[in-house]
């Protein structure tokens, strides 16, 4: 059995390294974000992101080993995000993982980044223990409903077991995170936009502007956010600069409420149809305070268990990749030295539900 692995995440602009035990215990995790580097451009610049990964990754590997007080002889394998993501960024992680695996004569596995997000709530450390363990869910054969929401993805999954992920629905245009980031850009808020919109919304009026709730009454599990974005653009174009400035928090609060309502409507529909008892929110957007509050209310009302990882495991991190990787390695899976990074998922990574685009 593989007992401990080192995991690497470099799919976008976060460089992260973690050491994970087979039961999901996080021995150590160290990360470096590049927000300041990309902020001047108002978004992630792929070439700059990969160059920064090359600078920070190996020092982070050293730091993680030191922090966990482990030696290479304690590490039985390596997991790395190999898809989907920015190709240049993924390349840095994958080449480093392969080299370390060869050097230390241990197996490695390339992991789908989204699988990491789906398992993130089941990580454990001194400060965080999941309300339900993954082991218990598997033993009871209880599928859970997971909403993975980030800057690049908005997908609703039925998870029967680690490696059995069925896509119930997904965004047909922008991701939820992109919708937040685009409003932030329109309002001249700092990058990354989601955090800024969340913060400004706190003092704002949620029902001042009637933003659309696309697809909320439709009988499928897909999402659409581009109409919402256009509607915000039209509103802002019609207002004077002073009016926009005065109403920034009202615009943010009303717009955020529309996104939250759309997300919860799909969760509610799937829960009612399939009777899930455990619900997972994961990905960078699950850090949103209003979404957490409203989903919690919804879960309480419907007597459901809501699992939301702490912030450090919500956003991109290596610990979640480690958990996905160690479960696969312990099922006997291995990646070979010709394993290549990919910008998109592999067809077999997820089961497609009819109706999901
Ligand atoms: O999962 P993640 O760290 O990276 C991707 O895989 O994309 O998600 C990043 C996204 C960004 O769009 C960011 O604006 C959004 O998550 N985000 C938030 C909040 N914190 C991060 N969106 C809304 N509210 C937040 N508090
Ligand atoms: Zn992510």
GROMACS .gro file of C-alpha atoms in nm, residues 40-353:
model
  314
   40UNK     CA    1  -0.161   4.458  -1.346
   41UNK     CA    2  -0.292   4.269  -1.652
   42UNK     CA    3  -0.640   4.218  -1.502
   43UNK     CA    4  -0.621   3.840  -1.556
   44UNK     CA    5  -0.385   3.543  -1.567
   45UNK     CA    6  -0.118   3.567  -1.840
   46UNK     CA    7  -0.036   3.203  -1.927
   47UNK     CA    8   0.329   3.254  -2.024
   48UNK     CA    9   0.402   3.449  -1.705
   49UNK     CA   10   0.220   3.186  -1.497
   50UNK     CA   11   0.434   2.900  -1.629
   51UNK     CA   12   0.757   3.096  -1.586
   52UNK     CA   13   0.668   3.163  -1.223
   53UNK     CA   14   0.592   2.794  -1.163
   54UNK     CA   15   0.944   2.706  -1.279
   55UNK     CA   16   1.087   2.952  -1.026
   56UNK     CA   17   0.880   2.848  -0.724
   57UNK     CA   18   0.800   2.478  -0.762
   58UNK     CA   19   1.125   2.312  -0.652
   59UNK     CA   20   1.178   2.547  -0.354
   60UNK     CA   21   0.818   2.465  -0.248
   61UNK     CA   22   0.890   2.089  -0.271
   62UNK     CA   23   1.189   2.140  -0.036
   63UNK     CA   24   0.982   2.358   0.197
   64UNK     CA   25   0.699   2.104   0.210
   65UNK     CA   26   0.936   1.819   0.300
   66UNK     CA   27   1.090   2.035   0.573
   67UNK     CA   28   0.754   2.146   0.709
   68UNK     CA   29   0.625   1.788   0.731
   69UNK     CA   30   0.961   1.665   0.868
   70UNK     CA   31   0.960   1.392   0.601
   71UNK     CA   32   1.246   1.262   0.392
   72UNK     CA   33   1.223   1.132   0.035
   73UNK     CA   34   1.251   0.780   0.180
   74UNK     CA   35   0.910   0.842   0.351
   75UNK     CA   36   0.739   0.925   0.019
   76UNK     CA   37   0.595   0.632  -0.178
   77UNK     CA   38   0.454   0.814  -0.480
   78UNK     CA   39   0.382   1.140  -0.658
   79UNK     CA   40   0.054   1.289  -0.782
   80UNK     CA   41   0.036   1.580  -1.021
   81UNK     CA   42  -0.242   1.773  -1.196
   82UNK     CA   43  -0.204   1.682  -1.563
   83UNK     CA   44  -0.539   1.814  -1.700
   84UNK     CA   45  -0.736   2.036  -1.761
   85UNK     CA   46  -0.561   2.373  -1.739
   86UNK     CA   47  -0.310   2.604  -1.900
   87UNK     CA   48  -0.080   2.380  -2.101
   88UNK     CA   49   0.244   2.560  -2.017
   89UNK     CA   50   0.161   2.566  -1.646
   90UNK     CA   51   0.061   2.198  -1.642
   91UNK     CA   52   0.382   2.112  -1.825
   92UNK     CA   53   0.599   2.249  -1.543
   93UNK     CA   54   0.421   2.033  -1.283
   94UNK     CA   55   0.411   1.719  -1.495
   95UNK     CA   56   0.778   1.733  -1.600
   96UNK     CA   57   0.883   1.798  -1.240
   97UNK     CA   58   0.668   1.509  -1.110
   98UNK     CA   59   0.810   1.268  -1.369
   99UNK     CA   60   1.166   1.371  -1.291
  100UNK     CA   61   1.116   1.334  -0.915
  101UNK     CA   62   0.951   0.992  -0.967
  102UNK     CA   63   1.245   0.873  -1.178
  103UNK     CA   64   1.504   1.015  -0.940
  104UNK     CA   65   1.350   0.856  -0.632
  105UNK     CA   66   1.229   0.541  -0.808
  106UNK     CA   67   0.864   0.579  -0.702
  107UNK     CA   68   0.542   0.569  -0.908
  108UNK     CA   69   0.356   0.880  -1.021
  109UNK     CA   70   0.002   0.950  -1.134
  110UNK     CA   71  -0.143   1.233  -1.344
  111UNK     CA   72  -0.473   1.355  -1.195
  112UNK     CA   73  -0.768   1.550  -1.337
  113UNK     CA   74  -0.784   1.885  -1.155
  114UNK     CA   75  -1.164   1.865  -1.115
  115UNK     CA   76  -1.140   1.526  -0.947
  116UNK     CA   77  -0.925   1.703  -0.689
  117UNK     CA   78  -1.194   1.969  -0.629
  118UNK     CA   79  -1.459   1.695  -0.590
  119UNK     CA   80  -1.258   1.519  -0.318
  120UNK     CA   81  -1.133   1.834  -0.140
  121UNK     CA   82  -1.404   1.828   0.133
  122UNK     CA   83  -1.268   1.493   0.255
  123UNK     CA   84  -0.918   1.617   0.337
  124UNK     CA   85  -0.834   1.639   0.704
  125UNK     CA   86  -0.586   1.830   0.919
  126UNK     CA   87  -0.546   1.970   1.269
  127UNK     CA   88  -0.802   2.243   1.205
  128UNK     CA   89  -1.050   2.070   0.973
  129UNK     CA   90  -1.239   1.743   0.991
  130UNK     CA   91  -1.512   1.661   0.736
  131UNK     CA   92  -1.865   1.617   0.873
  132UNK     CA   93  -1.887   1.283   0.690
  133UNK     CA   94  -1.589   1.072   0.591
  134UNK     CA   95  -1.541   0.954   0.235
  135UNK     CA   96  -1.495   0.602   0.371
  136UNK     CA   97  -1.839   0.613   0.535
  137UNK     CA   98  -2.005   0.740   0.217
  138UNK     CA   99  -1.848   0.463   0.011
  139UNK     CA  100  -1.930   0.196   0.270
  140UNK     CA  101  -2.294   0.309   0.277
  141UNK     CA  102  -2.298   0.335  -0.105
  142UNK     CA  103  -2.431   0.687  -0.073
  143UNK     CA  104  -2.370   0.903  -0.381
  144UNK     CA  105  -2.323   1.272  -0.311
  145UNK     CA  106  -2.414   1.578  -0.516
  146UNK     CA  107  -2.121   1.808  -0.587
  147UNK     CA  108  -2.116   2.154  -0.738
  148UNK     CA  109  -1.768   2.244  -0.866
  149UNK     CA  110  -1.749   2.617  -0.927
  150UNK     CA  111  -1.431   2.797  -1.021
  151UNK     CA  112  -1.287   3.048  -1.265
  152UNK     CA  113  -1.285   2.789  -1.543
  153UNK     CA  114  -1.563   2.547  -1.448
  154UNK     CA  115  -1.922   2.523  -1.331
  155UNK     CA  116  -2.033   2.163  -1.317
  156UNK     CA  117  -2.280   1.957  -1.122
  157UNK     CA  118  -2.175   1.600  -1.045
  158UNK     CA  119  -2.319   1.282  -0.905
  159UNK     CA  120  -2.031   1.112  -0.722
  160UNK     CA  121  -2.086   0.743  -0.649
  161UNK     CA  122  -1.726   0.670  -0.552
  162UNK     CA  123  -1.385   0.825  -0.610
  163UNK     CA  124  -1.334   0.764  -0.986
  164UNK     CA  125  -1.710   0.743  -1.059
  165UNK     CA  126  -1.810   1.096  -1.144
  166UNK     CA  127  -2.122   1.155  -1.348
  167UNK     CA  128  -2.173   1.504  -1.494
  168UNK     CA  129  -2.537   1.602  -1.446
  169UNK     CA  130  -2.496   1.951  -1.588
  170UNK     CA  131  -2.248   2.223  -1.673
  171UNK     CA  132  -2.229   2.581  -1.789
  172UNK     CA  133  -2.315   2.633  -2.153
  173UNK     CA  134  -2.109   2.955  -2.167
  174UNK     CA  135  -1.919   3.134  -1.888
  175UNK     CA  136  -1.812   2.975  -1.561
  176UNK     CA  137  -1.955   3.120  -1.237
  177UNK     CA  138  -1.611   3.252  -1.141
  178UNK     CA  139  -1.577   3.419  -1.479
  179UNK     CA  140  -1.913   3.590  -1.424
  180UNK     CA  141  -1.781   3.734  -1.097
  181UNK     CA  142  -1.448   3.831  -1.253
  182UNK     CA  143  -1.613   4.002  -1.551
  183UNK     CA  144  -1.839   4.220  -1.335
  184UNK     CA  145  -1.533   4.314  -1.129
  185UNK     CA  146  -1.353   4.420  -1.446
  186UNK     CA  147  -1.653   4.631  -1.559
  187UNK     CA  148  -1.650   4.808  -1.223
  188UNK     CA  149  -1.272   4.850  -1.214
  189UNK     CA  150  -1.233   4.629  -0.907
  190UNK     CA  151  -0.902   4.458  -0.826
  191UNK     CA  152  -0.814   4.111  -0.957
  192UNK     CA  153  -0.915   3.840  -0.869
  193UNK     CA  154  -1.264   3.982  -0.903
  194UNK     CA  155  -1.475   3.731  -0.710
  195UNK     CA  156  -1.327   3.829  -0.377
  196UNK     CA  157  -1.377   4.200  -0.446
  197UNK     CA  158  -1.741   4.154  -0.556
  198UNK     CA  159  -1.809   3.941  -0.247
  199UNK     CA  160  -1.660   4.206  -0.019
  200UNK     CA  161  -1.843   4.501  -0.179
  201UNK     CA  162  -2.174   4.310  -0.182
  202UNK     CA  163  -2.176   4.297   0.194
  203UNK     CA  164  -2.301   4.653   0.228
  204UNK     CA  165  -2.522   4.642  -0.082
  205UNK     CA  166  -2.891   4.606  -0.160
  206UNK     CA  167  -2.958   4.264  -0.311
  207UNK     CA  168  -3.285   4.349  -0.481
  208UNK     CA  169  -3.213   4.694  -0.620
  209UNK     CA  170  -3.139   4.571  -0.973
  210UNK     CA  171  -3.341   4.290  -1.131
  211UNK     CA  172  -3.071   4.080  -1.295
  212UNK     CA  173  -3.190   3.773  -1.489
  213UNK     CA  174  -3.171   3.420  -1.339
  214UNK     CA  175  -3.098   3.228  -1.660
  215UNK     CA  176  -3.237   2.874  -1.695
  216UNK     CA  177  -3.372   2.874  -1.339
  217UNK     CA  178  -3.703   2.713  -1.440
  218UNK     CA  179  -3.568   2.474  -1.703
  219UNK     CA  180  -3.573   2.098  -1.664
  220UNK     CA  181  -3.205   2.023  -1.693
  221UNK     CA  182  -2.898   2.088  -1.482
  222UNK     CA  183  -2.705   2.321  -1.711
  223UNK     CA  184  -2.608   2.677  -1.624
  224UNK     CA  185  -2.571   2.996  -1.827
  225UNK     CA  186  -2.411   3.319  -1.710
  226UNK     CA  187  -2.342   3.518  -2.025
  227UNK     CA  188  -2.690   3.683  -2.028
  228UNK     CA  189  -2.634   3.801  -1.674
  229UNK     CA  190  -2.299   3.951  -1.771
  230UNK     CA  191  -2.453   4.133  -2.072
  231UNK     CA  192  -2.734   4.262  -1.856
  232UNK     CA  193  -2.479   4.410  -1.611
  233UNK     CA  194  -2.287   4.567  -1.898
  234UNK     CA  195  -2.606   4.731  -2.033
  235UNK     CA  196  -2.696   4.864  -1.689
  236UNK     CA  197  -2.350   5.010  -1.630
  237UNK     CA  198  -2.341   5.166  -1.978
  238UNK     CA  199  -2.670   5.343  -1.909
  239UNK     CA  200  -2.551   5.489  -1.579
  240UNK     CA  201  -2.326   5.792  -1.533
  241UNK     CA  202  -1.981   5.737  -1.382
  242UNK     CA  203  -2.096   5.896  -1.058
  243UNK     CA  204  -2.407   5.678  -1.043
  244UNK     CA  205  -2.198   5.364  -1.094
  245UNK     CA  206  -1.953   5.474  -0.827
  246UNK     CA  207  -2.237   5.545  -0.583
  247UNK     CA  208  -2.409   5.213  -0.653
  248UNK     CA  209  -2.109   4.980  -0.681
  249UNK     CA  210  -2.204   4.773  -0.380
  250UNK     CA  211  -2.571   4.760  -0.485
  251UNK     CA  212  -2.474   4.637  -0.832
  252UNK     CA  213  -2.241   4.376  -0.681
  253UNK     CA  214  -2.499   4.256  -0.426
  254UNK     CA  215  -2.781   4.228  -0.684
  255UNK     CA  216  -2.558   4.053  -0.939
  256UNK     CA  217  -2.413   3.816  -0.679
  257UNK     CA  218  -2.764   3.729  -0.561
  258UNK     CA  219  -2.858   3.630  -0.918
  259UNK     CA  220  -2.555   3.396  -0.948
  260UNK     CA  221  -2.625   3.242  -0.607
  261UNK     CA  222  -2.993   3.188  -0.693
  262UNK     CA  223  -2.905   3.015  -1.020
  263UNK     CA  224  -2.653   2.785  -0.848
  264UNK     CA  225  -2.891   2.691  -0.566
  265UNK     CA  226  -3.180   2.632  -0.807
  266UNK     CA  227  -2.980   2.358  -0.986
  267UNK     CA  228  -2.871   2.202  -0.656
  268UNK     CA  229  -3.229   2.200  -0.536
  269UNK     CA  230  -3.364   2.047  -0.854
  270UNK     CA  231  -3.105   1.765  -0.854
  271UNK     CA  232  -3.151   1.699  -0.482
  272UNK     CA  233  -3.529   1.675  -0.520
  273UNK     CA  234  -3.498   1.439  -0.815
  274UNK     CA  235  -3.226   1.206  -0.682
  275UNK     CA  236  -3.273   1.246  -0.304
  276UNK     CA  237  -2.909   1.310  -0.211
  277UNK     CA  238  -2.837   1.351   0.160
  278UNK     CA  239  -2.486   1.490   0.126
  279UNK     CA  240  -2.405   1.798  -0.076
  280UNK     CA  241  -2.057   1.923  -0.164
  281UNK     CA  242  -1.965   2.278  -0.269
  282UNK     CA  243  -1.615   2.308  -0.406
  283UNK     CA  244  -1.386   2.528  -0.623
  284UNK     CA  245  -1.280   2.890  -0.577
  285UNK     CA  246  -1.633   3.036  -0.598
  286UNK     CA  247  -1.746   2.825  -0.302
  287UNK     CA  248  -1.545   3.075  -0.096
  288UNK     CA  249  -1.829   3.323  -0.165
  289UNK     CA  250  -1.983   3.428   0.164
  290UNK     CA  251  -2.341   3.478   0.034
  291UNK     CA  252  -2.335   3.143  -0.146
  292UNK     CA  253  -2.217   2.970   0.171
  293UNK     CA  254  -2.484   3.141   0.378
  294UNK     CA  255  -2.772   3.067   0.138
  295UNK     CA  256  -2.665   2.709   0.068
  296UNK     CA  257  -2.637   2.646   0.440
  297UNK     CA  258  -2.993   2.780   0.490
  298UNK     CA  259  -3.116   2.560   0.205
  299UNK     CA  260  -2.940   2.253   0.349
  300UNK     CA  261  -3.084   2.315   0.696
  301UNK     CA  262  -3.435   2.359   0.559
  302UNK     CA  263  -3.410   2.033   0.367
  303UNK     CA  264  -3.227   1.840   0.639
  304UNK     CA  265  -2.916   1.784   0.427
  305UNK     CA  266  -2.549   1.763   0.520
  306UNK     CA  267  -2.349   2.034   0.347
  307UNK     CA  268  -1.976   1.981   0.304
  308UNK     CA  269  -1.773   2.286   0.209
  309UNK     CA  270  -1.396   2.264   0.242
  310UNK     CA  271  -1.212   2.543   0.423
  311UNK     CA  272  -1.087   2.824   0.199
  312UNK     CA  273  -0.737   2.681   0.153
  313UNK     CA  274  -0.887   2.358   0.010
  314UNK     CA  275  -1.160   2.542  -0.192
  315UNK     CA  276  -0.922   2.732  -0.415
  316UNK     CA  277  -0.657   2.552  -0.621
  317UNK     CA  278  -0.432   2.346  -0.396
  318UNK     CA  279  -0.209   2.039  -0.406
  319UNK     CA  280  -0.370   1.858  -0.110
  320UNK     CA  281  -0.684   1.774  -0.310
  321UNK     CA  282  -0.468   1.645  -0.598
  322UNK     CA  283  -0.282   1.431  -0.345
  323UNK     CA  284  -0.602   1.272  -0.218
  324UNK     CA  285  -0.727   1.195  -0.570
  325UNK     CA  286  -0.382   1.061  -0.661
  326UNK     CA  287  -0.326   0.838  -0.359
  327UNK     CA  288  -0.670   0.677  -0.401
  328UNK     CA  289  -0.584   0.597  -0.763
  329UNK     CA  290  -0.233   0.472  -0.682
  330UNK     CA  291  -0.380   0.243  -0.416
  331UNK     CA  292  -0.618   0.102  -0.678
  332UNK     CA  293  -0.308   0.003  -0.873
  333UNK     CA  294  -0.319   0.283  -1.132
  334UNK     CA  295   0.009   0.429  -1.257
  335UNK     CA  296   0.105   0.690  -1.518
  336UNK     CA  297   0.396   0.623  -1.751
  337UNK     CA  298   0.683   0.853  -1.840
  338UNK     CA  299   0.509   0.944  -2.169
  339UNK     CA  300   0.207   1.087  -1.978
  340UNK     CA  301   0.140   1.429  -2.131
  341UNK     CA  302  -0.041   1.734  -1.993
  342UNK     CA  303  -0.371   1.820  -2.162
  343UNK     CA  304  -0.566   2.146  -2.180
  344UNK     CA  305  -0.896   1.956  -2.145
  345UNK     CA  306  -1.027   1.648  -1.960
  346UNK     CA  307  -1.002   1.299  -2.107
  347UNK     CA  308  -1.331   1.145  -2.230
  348UNK     CA  309  -1.310   0.873  -1.965
  349UNK     CA  310  -1.251   1.108  -1.672
  350UNK     CA  311  -1.625   1.165  -1.628
  351UNK     CA  312  -1.945   0.986  -1.717
  352UNK     CA  313  -2.171   1.215  -1.921
  353UNK     CA  314  -2.537   1.224  -1.827
   0.00000   0.00000   0.00000
